Tab-separated table of C-alpha atoms in Angstrom:
chain	number	residue	atom	x	y	z
O	7	UNK	CA	0.000	0.000	0.000
O	8	UNK	CA	1.439	3.398	-0.855
O	9	UNK	CA	1.750	6.154	1.744
O	10	UNK	CA	-1.022	8.316	0.227
O	11	UNK	CA	-3.808	5.848	1.008
O	12	UNK	CA	-5.733	5.774	4.248
O	13	UNK	CA	-4.868	2.715	6.310
O	14	UNK	CA	-7.575	0.102	6.624
O	15	UNK	CA	-9.455	-0.151	9.905
O	16	UNK	CA	-8.198	-3.061	12.046
O	17	UNK	CA	-11.320	-5.154	11.377
O	18	UNK	CA	-10.526	-5.315	7.641
O	19	UNK	CA	-7.751	-7.416	6.145
O	20	UNK	CA	-5.668	-6.827	3.055
O	21	UNK	CA	-3.087	-8.552	0.915
O	22	UNK	CA	-0.846	-6.977	-1.680
O	23	UNK	CA	-0.046	-8.907	-4.871
O	24	UNK	CA	2.312	-8.204	-7.736
O	25	UNK	CA	0.326	-7.311	-10.858
O	26	UNK	CA	0.192	-10.018	-13.530
O	27	UNK	CA	2.165	-7.857	-15.947
O	28	UNK	CA	4.816	-7.253	-13.283
O	29	UNK	CA	4.161	-3.495	-13.281
O	30	UNK	CA	3.065	-2.477	-9.827
O	31	UNK	CA	0.921	-4.163	-7.237
O	32	UNK	CA	-2.737	-4.890	-6.584
O	33	UNK	CA	-4.213	-4.469	-3.118
O	34	UNK	CA	-7.010	-6.861	-2.199
O	35	UNK	CA	-9.099	-5.960	0.846
O	36	UNK	CA	-11.527	-8.143	2.737
O	37	UNK	CA	-14.310	-7.227	5.137
O	38	UNK	CA	-15.304	-10.292	7.195
O	39	UNK	CA	-18.378	-8.526	8.619
O	40	UNK	CA	-19.509	-7.700	5.073
O	41	UNK	CA	-19.085	-11.359	4.142
O	42	UNK	CA	-21.202	-12.362	7.150
O	43	UNK	CA	-23.858	-9.858	6.029
O	44	UNK	CA	-23.832	-11.339	2.505
O	45	UNK	CA	-24.306	-14.854	3.909
O	46	UNK	CA	-27.157	-13.603	6.092
O	47	UNK	CA	-28.824	-11.955	3.070
O	48	UNK	CA	-28.627	-15.243	1.120
O	49	UNK	CA	-30.111	-17.142	4.058
O	50	UNK	CA	-32.890	-14.593	4.504
O	51	UNK	CA	-33.817	-14.860	0.805
O	52	UNK	CA	-33.833	-18.649	1.017
O	53	UNK	CA	-35.982	-18.639	4.156
O	54	UNK	CA	-38.437	-16.225	2.536
O	55	UNK	CA	-38.830	-18.736	-0.309
O	56	UNK	CA	-39.370	-21.574	2.164
O	57	UNK	CA	-41.808	-19.473	4.166
O	58	UNK	CA	-43.826	-18.959	1.003
O	59	UNK	CA	-43.640	-22.745	0.365
O	60	UNK	CA	-41.745	-22.169	-2.869
O	61	UNK	CA	-38.538	-24.191	-2.467
O	62	UNK	CA	-35.895	-23.295	-5.040
O	63	UNK	CA	-35.784	-25.545	-8.116
O	64	UNK	CA	-32.299	-26.862	-7.420
O	65	UNK	CA	-33.311	-28.618	-4.188
O	66	UNK	CA	-33.653	-32.383	-4.312
O	67	UNK	CA	-36.162	-32.782	-1.514
O	68	UNK	CA	-37.771	-30.895	1.284
O	69	UNK	CA	-39.046	-33.390	3.866
O	70	UNK	CA	-41.511	-30.947	5.377
O	71	UNK	CA	-41.951	-27.226	5.773
O	72	UNK	CA	-39.540	-27.021	8.712
O	73	UNK	CA	-36.619	-29.112	7.419
O	74	UNK	CA	-33.689	-27.090	6.183
O	75	UNK	CA	-32.646	-28.009	2.620
O	76	UNK	CA	-29.028	-29.058	2.055
O	77	UNK	CA	-27.945	-25.853	0.259
O	78	UNK	CA	-29.393	-23.676	3.002
O	79	UNK	CA	-27.830	-25.891	5.677
O	80	UNK	CA	-24.390	-25.267	4.138
O	81	UNK	CA	-24.968	-21.504	4.163
O	82	UNK	CA	-26.108	-21.647	7.804
O	83	UNK	CA	-23.049	-23.632	8.871
O	84	UNK	CA	-20.806	-21.245	6.918
O	85	UNK	CA	-22.485	-18.221	8.518
O	86	UNK	CA	-22.037	-19.473	12.058
O	87	UNK	CA	-18.526	-20.876	11.508
O	88	UNK	CA	-17.316	-17.627	9.936
O	89	UNK	CA	-19.035	-15.546	12.611
O	90	UNK	CA	-17.412	-17.445	15.484
O	91	UNK	CA	-14.046	-17.260	13.708
O	92	UNK	CA	-14.437	-13.485	13.426
O	93	UNK	CA	-15.528	-13.274	17.076
O	94	UNK	CA	-12.374	-15.165	18.066
O	95	UNK	CA	-10.098	-12.980	15.912
O	96	UNK	CA	-11.652	-9.638	16.902
O	97	UNK	CA	-11.793	-10.657	20.581
O	98	UNK	CA	-8.102	-11.571	20.503
O	99	UNK	CA	-7.228	-8.254	18.836
O	100	UNK	CA	-9.272	-6.281	21.366
O	101	UNK	CA	-7.813	-8.107	24.355
O	102	UNK	CA	-4.256	-7.688	23.085
O	103	UNK	CA	-4.882	-4.007	22.369
O	104	UNK	CA	-6.517	-3.309	25.719
O	105	UNK	CA	-4.764	-5.469	28.304
O	106	UNK	CA	-1.355	-6.482	26.972
O	107	UNK	CA	1.592	-4.176	27.555
O	108	UNK	CA	2.630	-2.546	24.255
O	109	UNK	CA	6.082	-4.110	24.640
O	110	UNK	CA	4.530	-7.585	24.231
O	111	UNK	CA	1.664	-6.924	21.809
O	112	UNK	CA	3.574	-8.119	18.728
O	113	UNK	CA	4.873	-11.273	20.414
O	114	UNK	CA	3.990	-14.518	18.650
O	115	UNK	CA	3.385	-16.160	22.035
O	116	UNK	CA	0.897	-13.478	23.017
O	117	UNK	CA	-0.904	-13.714	19.677
O	118	UNK	CA	-1.012	-17.519	19.916
O	119	UNK	CA	-2.386	-17.362	23.461
O	120	UNK	CA	-5.228	-14.972	22.610
O	121	UNK	CA	-5.973	-16.316	19.122
O	122	UNK	CA	-5.591	-20.055	19.632
O	123	UNK	CA	-5.470	-21.007	23.304
O	124	UNK	CA	-8.631	-19.210	24.432
O	125	UNK	CA	-12.031	-20.520	23.377
O	126	UNK	CA	-14.514	-18.094	21.861
O	127	UNK	CA	-16.639	-18.267	25.020
O	128	UNK	CA	-13.713	-17.468	27.269
O	129	UNK	CA	-12.561	-14.628	25.028
O	130	UNK	CA	-15.946	-12.899	25.085
O	131	UNK	CA	-16.172	-13.463	28.838
O	132	UNK	CA	-12.787	-11.741	29.197
O	133	UNK	CA	-14.094	-8.867	27.045
O	134	UNK	CA	-16.996	-8.531	29.480
O	135	UNK	CA	-14.852	-8.802	32.615
O	136	UNK	CA	-12.394	-6.192	31.358
O	137	UNK	CA	-15.215	-3.768	30.527
O	138	UNK	CA	-14.507	-3.783	26.786
O	139	UNK	CA	-18.075	-4.925	26.075
O	140	UNK	CA	-21.273	-4.737	28.105
O	141	UNK	CA	-23.650	-7.502	29.232
O	142	UNK	CA	-25.895	-7.039	26.185
O	143	UNK	CA	-23.113	-7.507	23.636
O	144	UNK	CA	-21.716	-10.393	25.667
O	145	UNK	CA	-25.139	-12.074	25.623
O	146	UNK	CA	-25.438	-11.685	21.858
O	147	UNK	CA	-21.942	-13.037	21.236
O	148	UNK	CA	-22.489	-15.989	23.571
O	149	UNK	CA	-25.815	-16.817	21.918
O	150	UNK	CA	-24.127	-16.884	18.492
O	151	UNK	CA	-21.359	-19.136	19.840
O	152	UNK	CA	-23.939	-21.498	21.384
O	153	UNK	CA	-25.974	-21.615	18.141
O	154	UNK	CA	-22.828	-22.422	16.168
O	155	UNK	CA	-21.981	-25.241	18.574
O	156	UNK	CA	-25.527	-26.626	18.333
O	157	UNK	CA	-25.484	-26.587	14.518
O	158	UNK	CA	-22.009	-28.084	14.224
O	159	UNK	CA	-22.823	-30.929	16.625
O	160	UNK	CA	-26.055	-31.805	14.772
O	161	UNK	CA	-24.123	-33.041	11.742
O	162	UNK	CA	-25.930	-36.409	11.706
O	163	UNK	CA	-29.360	-34.901	12.203
O	164	UNK	CA	-31.402	-32.763	9.865
O	165	UNK	CA	-31.685	-29.146	10.901
O	166	UNK	CA	-35.120	-27.659	11.072
O	167	UNK	CA	-36.707	-24.261	11.431
O	168	UNK	CA	-39.443	-24.226	14.033
O	169	UNK	CA	-40.176	-20.522	13.726
O	170	UNK	CA	-38.956	-18.543	10.713
O	171	UNK	CA	-38.873	-15.196	12.540
O	172	UNK	CA	-36.865	-16.574	15.488
O	173	UNK	CA	-34.509	-18.369	13.118
O	174	UNK	CA	-33.813	-15.191	11.126
O	175	UNK	CA	-33.441	-13.130	14.315
O	176	UNK	CA	-30.744	-15.559	15.481
O	177	UNK	CA	-28.991	-15.426	12.103
O	178	UNK	CA	-29.184	-11.606	12.046
O	179	UNK	CA	-27.463	-11.617	15.442
O	180	UNK	CA	-24.333	-12.876	13.613
O	181	UNK	CA	-24.198	-9.644	11.611
O	182	UNK	CA	-25.096	-7.372	14.496
O	183	UNK	CA	-22.700	-8.865	17.044
O	184	UNK	CA	-19.652	-8.992	14.761
O	185	UNK	CA	-20.351	-5.434	13.624
O	186	UNK	CA	-20.430	-4.312	17.279
O	187	UNK	CA	-17.031	-5.941	17.861
O	188	UNK	CA	-15.686	-4.352	14.665
O	189	UNK	CA	-16.841	-0.915	15.835
O	190	UNK	CA	-15.133	-1.501	19.178
O	191	UNK	CA	-11.942	-2.595	17.417
O	192	UNK	CA	-11.975	0.178	14.801
O	193	UNK	CA	-13.102	2.984	17.102
O	194	UNK	CA	-15.931	3.899	14.730
O	195	UNK	CA	-18.480	2.347	12.355
O	196	UNK	CA	-17.078	1.859	8.842
O	197	UNK	CA	-20.069	-0.126	7.585
O	198	UNK	CA	-23.621	0.764	6.676
O	199	UNK	CA	-25.355	-2.440	7.707
């Protein structure tokens, strides 16, 4: 990235590549919260079709009106897996930024401890205990983590939607909670979600 460009907020990632013709570089940026929002939008559209009893043509079978079709199941698992991964990464960044002495913040051991050795639940609990987040945000993050665990451990069972509105409210929580962490990490809201 050249010196004239604004640096990306901490919640975004970027990679710089050499251009194919060898003249210059290409900067690729990624917004994990935006990706979570896109997954949510796909899920919401799918659920609206199911709610209207119009399953998409590409589905093989829908056992009943509450069973989640295979394509939608994959999107749901992706949404929750990505969301918890982002919660873990942003929580680690916030904890390092807020509680680790600046002398040790770039240490590989410190990064490994906060990024790999702490579970998502423990990380968000530490965010609460250190005052970085409040009880409401903690509750939302913990609910997302619990939903992810429930979905992942139901791999041999079919997932079902008992109430479309509750299901979408839970999925929307993925967007809302990761955006709240991103705002905390960035110091301001860079997204219009």
